[in-house]
Short mmCIF file of C-alpha atoms in Angstrom, two decimals:
data_model
loop_
_atom_site.label_atom_id
_atom_site.label_comp_id
_atom_site.label_asym_id
_atom_site.label_seq_id
_atom_site.Cartn_x
_atom_site.Cartn_y
_atom_site.Cartn_z
CA UNK W 19 -21.63 0.44 26.83
CA UNK W 20 -20.62 1.92 24.25
CA UNK W 21 -19.32 0.22 21.00
CA UNK W 22 -17.56 2.02 18.22
CA UNK W 23 -16.55 0.08 15.28
CA UNK W 24 -14.17 1.35 12.62
CA UNK W 25 -13.30 0.81 9.21
CA UNK W 26 -11.15 0.47 7.04
CA UNK W 27 -8.58 -0.31 9.70
CA UNK W 28 -5.81 0.70 6.88
CA UNK W 29 -5.84 3.04 3.93
CA UNK W 30 -3.73 4.09 0.95
CA UNK W 31 -4.50 6.55 -1.47
CA UNK W 32 -2.30 8.65 -3.36
CA UNK W 33 -1.48 12.39 -2.90
CA UNK W 34 -4.69 14.71 -4.10
CA UNK W 35 -6.85 12.26 -3.64
CA UNK W 36 -10.07 11.94 -1.08
CA UNK W 37 -10.08 9.34 2.34
CA UNK W 38 -12.61 8.44 4.01
CA UNK W 39 -13.20 6.99 7.38
CA UNK W 40 -16.59 5.32 8.60
CA UNK W 41 -17.63 4.59 12.26
CA UNK W 42 -20.63 2.32 13.65
CA UNK W 43 -21.74 2.87 17.14
CA UNK W 44 -24.16 1.00 19.22
CA UNK W 45 -25.67 3.52 21.80
CA UNK W 46 -28.18 5.80 20.55
CA UNK W 47 -27.77 8.19 23.43
CA UNK W 48 -24.32 9.01 22.59
CA UNK W 49 -24.49 13.04 21.18
CA UNK W 50 -20.60 13.96 20.39
CA UNK W 51 -18.52 12.82 18.30
CA UNK W 52 -14.69 13.38 17.75
CA UNK W 53 -11.37 12.41 15.99
CA UNK W 54 -8.34 12.41 16.08
CA UNK W 55 -5.18 11.83 14.89
CA UNK W 56 -1.83 10.39 15.74
CA UNK W 57 1.24 10.37 14.38
CA UNK W 58 4.53 8.20 15.79
CA UNK W 59 5.14 8.99 19.19
CA UNK W 60 2.63 11.13 19.52
CA UNK W 61 -0.78 11.80 21.96
CA UNK W 62 -3.34 12.09 20.16
CA UNK W 63 -5.11 15.17 18.39
CA UNK W 64 -8.25 16.21 18.28
CA UNK W 65 -8.50 17.21 14.72
CA UNK W 66 -12.55 17.22 14.14
CA UNK W 67 -15.92 16.64 16.40
CA UNK W 68 -19.71 16.73 15.43
CA UNK W 69 -22.70 17.15 17.28
CA UNK W 70 -25.72 15.12 17.55
CA UNK W 71 -28.02 18.21 16.09
CA UNK W 72 -25.20 18.78 13.46
CA UNK W 73 -25.31 16.53 10.30
CA UNK W 74 -22.51 17.46 8.76
CA UNK W 75 -19.31 20.40 9.44
CA UNK W 76 -16.29 21.00 7.79
CA UNK W 77 -12.68 22.54 8.59
CA UNK W 78 -11.08 23.25 5.17
CA UNK W 79 -9.98 20.13 3.66
CA UNK W 80 -11.46 17.93 6.49
CA UNK W 81 -15.07 17.01 6.92
CA UNK W 82 -17.16 14.70 9.44
CA UNK W 83 -20.40 13.27 8.91
CA UNK W 84 -22.74 12.12 10.66
CA UNK W 85 -26.27 10.07 9.95
CA UNK W 86 -27.70 9.52 13.46
CA UNK W 87 -30.57 7.17 12.12
CA UNK W 88 -27.93 4.84 10.97
CA UNK W 89 -26.07 5.34 14.02
CA UNK W 90 -22.67 5.99 11.78
CA UNK W 91 -20.28 8.69 11.03
CA UNK W 92 -17.37 9.59 9.13
CA UNK W 93 -14.27 11.46 8.45
CA UNK W 94 -13.71 13.02 5.02
CA UNK W 95 -9.79 13.75 4.10
CA UNK W 96 -9.62 16.09 0.58
CA UNK W 97 -6.98 16.71 -1.42
CA UNK W 98 -4.50 14.50 0.84
CA UNK W 99 -1.26 15.60 1.17
CA UNK W 100 1.98 13.38 2.56
CA UNK W 101 1.85 15.09 6.25
CA UNK W 102 -1.84 13.54 6.54
CA UNK W 103 -0.60 10.40 7.06
CA UNK W 104 -1.00 8.37 10.72
CA UNK W 105 -3.12 6.42 12.18
CA UNK W 106 -6.79 8.03 12.54
CA UNK W 107 -9.67 7.70 15.89
CA UNK W 108 -13.05 8.26 15.71
CA UNK W 109 -15.22 8.40 19.21
CA UNK W 110 -18.35 8.44 21.37
CA UNK W 111 -19.62 10.05 23.65
CA UNK W 112 -22.91 10.21 25.30
CA UNK W 113 -26.01 9.00 27.37
CA UNK W 114 -24.95 7.21 29.96
CA UNK W 115 -20.97 7.27 29.21
CA UNK W 116 -18.87 9.83 30.30
CA UNK W 117 -16.11 9.06 28.59
CA UNK W 118 -15.09 8.55 25.23
CA UNK W 119 -15.08 5.57 23.29
CA UNK W 120 -12.54 4.98 20.34
CA UNK W 121 -12.88 2.52 17.80
CA UNK W 122 -9.88 0.70 16.31
CA UNK W 123 -8.09 2.98 14.13
CA UNK W 124 -7.25 3.42 10.74
CA UNK W 125 -3.64 3.82 9.36
CA UNK W 126 -3.87 5.97 6.55
CA UNK W 127 -0.82 6.70 4.13
CA UNK W 128 -0.60 8.92 1.44
CA UNK W 129 1.87 8.10 -1.42
CA UNK W 130 3.30 11.04 -3.04
CA UNK E 16 0.92 20.90 22.58
CA UNK E 17 -2.28 20.58 23.37
CA UNK E 18 -1.25 22.39 27.12
CA UNK E 19 -1.96 18.85 28.42
CA UNK E 20 1.59 17.81 30.48
CA UNK E 21 2.25 13.86 30.65
CA UNK E 22 5.33 12.55 33.02
CA UNK E 23 7.97 10.58 33.24
CA UNK E 24 7.70 10.19 28.96
CA UNK E 25 9.42 6.62 29.28
CA UNK E 26 9.59 4.03 32.01
CA UNK E 27 11.15 1.34 31.99
CA UNK E 28 11.08 -1.26 34.87
CA UNK E 29 10.81 -4.70 35.96
CA UNK E 30 7.89 -7.16 37.01
CA UNK E 31 6.38 -7.49 40.53
CA UNK E 32 7.34 -3.22 40.48
CA UNK E 33 5.75 -0.13 41.46
CA UNK E 34 5.16 3.00 39.09
CA UNK E 35 3.32 6.11 39.32
CA UNK E 36 2.40 8.44 36.14
CA UNK E 37 1.80 11.95 36.41
CA UNK E 38 -0.20 14.22 34.42
CA UNK E 39 -1.02 17.88 34.86
CA UNK E 40 -4.25 19.10 32.77
CA UNK E 41 -4.52 22.04 30.87
CA UNK E 42 -5.63 25.48 32.65
CA UNK E 43 -9.09 25.23 33.47
CA UNK E 44 -9.80 21.97 33.01
CA UNK E 45 -11.44 20.57 35.96
CA UNK E 46 -11.88 16.57 33.81
CA UNK E 47 -8.72 14.08 33.62
CA UNK E 48 -9.13 10.91 31.81
CA UNK E 49 -6.75 8.13 31.87
CA UNK E 50 -6.16 5.52 28.50
CA UNK E 51 -4.08 2.84 27.74
CA UNK E 52 -3.26 1.60 24.38
CA UNK E 53 -1.34 -1.54 23.85
CA UNK E 54 -0.56 -2.41 19.86
CA UNK E 55 -3.71 -5.04 19.94
CA UNK E 56 -6.47 -2.74 22.67
CA UNK E 57 -6.26 0.18 20.76
CA UNK E 58 -7.19 3.12 23.31
CA UNK E 59 -9.04 1.44 26.33
CA UNK E 60 -10.89 4.01 29.19
CA UNK E 61 -9.33 3.18 32.24
CA UNK E 62 -11.16 5.90 35.22
CA UNK E 63 -12.09 9.74 34.81
CA UNK E 64 -11.98 11.56 37.87
CA UNK E 65 -13.91 15.55 38.52
CA UNK E 66 -12.36 18.19 40.17
CA UNK E 67 -10.53 15.55 42.55
CA UNK E 68 -13.37 12.91 42.77
CA UNK E 69 -13.91 10.31 40.65
CA UNK E 70 -16.58 10.47 37.88
CA UNK E 71 -16.04 7.23 35.78
CA UNK E 72 -14.00 4.01 35.80
CA UNK E 73 -13.62 1.19 33.11
CA UNK E 74 -11.72 -1.69 32.49
CA UNK E 75 -8.91 -0.63 35.00
CA UNK E 76 -7.48 -3.64 36.98
CA UNK E 77 -7.34 -3.95 40.58
CA UNK E 78 -3.86 -3.45 40.68
CA UNK E 79 -4.19 0.14 39.60
CA UNK E 80 -5.46 3.11 40.73
CA UNK E 81 -5.62 7.03 40.85
CA UNK E 82 -6.06 10.16 42.54
CA UNK E 83 -6.69 14.17 41.74
CA UNK E 84 -5.65 16.05 43.88
CA UNK E 85 -6.56 20.19 44.62
CA UNK E 86 -4.48 21.74 42.17
CA UNK E 87 -6.42 19.09 39.31
CA UNK E 88 -3.24 17.61 38.37
CA UNK E 89 -3.63 13.47 38.23
CA UNK E 90 -1.22 10.52 39.25
CA UNK E 91 -1.57 6.89 37.81
CA UNK E 92 -0.43 4.28 40.08
CA UNK E 93 0.50 0.85 38.90
CA UNK E 94 1.82 -1.76 41.51
CA UNK E 95 2.79 -5.27 41.04
CA UNK E 96 3.79 -4.87 37.37
CA UNK E 97 3.20 -7.53 34.81
CA UNK E 98 5.00 -7.95 31.20
CA UNK E 99 1.20 -7.45 29.56
CA UNK E 100 0.84 -3.94 31.29
CA UNK E 101 3.86 -2.31 28.67
CA UNK E 102 1.94 -0.10 26.81
CA UNK E 103 1.19 4.05 26.54
CA UNK E 104 -0.59 5.50 29.02
CA UNK E 105 -2.42 8.78 28.29
CA UNK E 106 -3.60 11.30 29.84
CA UNK E 107 -6.50 14.10 28.52
CA UNK E 108 -8.42 16.48 30.17
CA UNK E 109 -11.43 17.95 29.81
CA UNK E 110 -13.67 20.96 31.06
CA UNK E 111 -16.37 18.09 30.76
CA UNK E 112 -19.74 20.16 30.40
CA UNK E 113 -22.28 19.81 28.62
CA UNK E 114 -21.71 21.81 25.85
CA UNK E 115 -17.86 21.82 26.39
CA UNK E 116 -16.45 17.81 25.86
CA UNK E 117 -13.97 18.28 23.48
CA UNK E 118 -10.45 16.80 25.17
CA UNK E 119 -6.91 16.98 24.76
CA UNK E 120 -3.99 14.31 25.23
CA UNK E 121 -1.05 14.90 26.51
CA UNK E 122 2.11 13.25 24.86
CA UNK E 123 1.88 10.37 26.76
CA UNK E 124 4.16 7.79 28.68
CA UNK E 125 5.46 4.64 27.41
CA UNK E 126 5.94 1.98 30.16
CA UNK E 127 8.02 -0.83 29.54
CA UNK E 128 8.43 -3.95 31.86
CA UNK E 129 10.71 -6.52 31.64
#
């Protein structure tokens, strides 16, 4: 089945700096790659996603890039703010898998 | 608010007991997914239902079962509970078509087995 690896597990940045989280996946048939933000005590919230026919997608301060050849995708957050502090999960879906397989999560801390 | 409702929010029960977790999907979503989140295991897929039928199964224990009812709400039943079953249980819903696969999560049920 699909296997998703996520790095780093923790990331601290100064407010205003950029943050990058990277994921790799194993199943070349996967075609949908969402990112979720989970705040303490809450459920994962979908923040951005990308499909395999697109290389990059942006939404204000958040962008995701996908390299299908290398089977990796990344989340980029620019001009980070303290409210960006949370756990971020990448996921992959597609091929024979009809459910999301998640990475292990990245605890992002934005220092004021 | 994702539109996915899970009840109860918290549940404390003893080992050996049985509990039922409930999930109401977003309006129009036919698919429901159940995930378990524990500290050392991340988000683990348990099972998916689509329009009342089981569609995919993950690492769900035989002590656990689920169903989706005609009104599309779903229940996850956990029996013979063990201390290790303590975790957050999330439900997500999706339209689950080839072109629309976005999944939206509820706030979860925190299960504590004592």
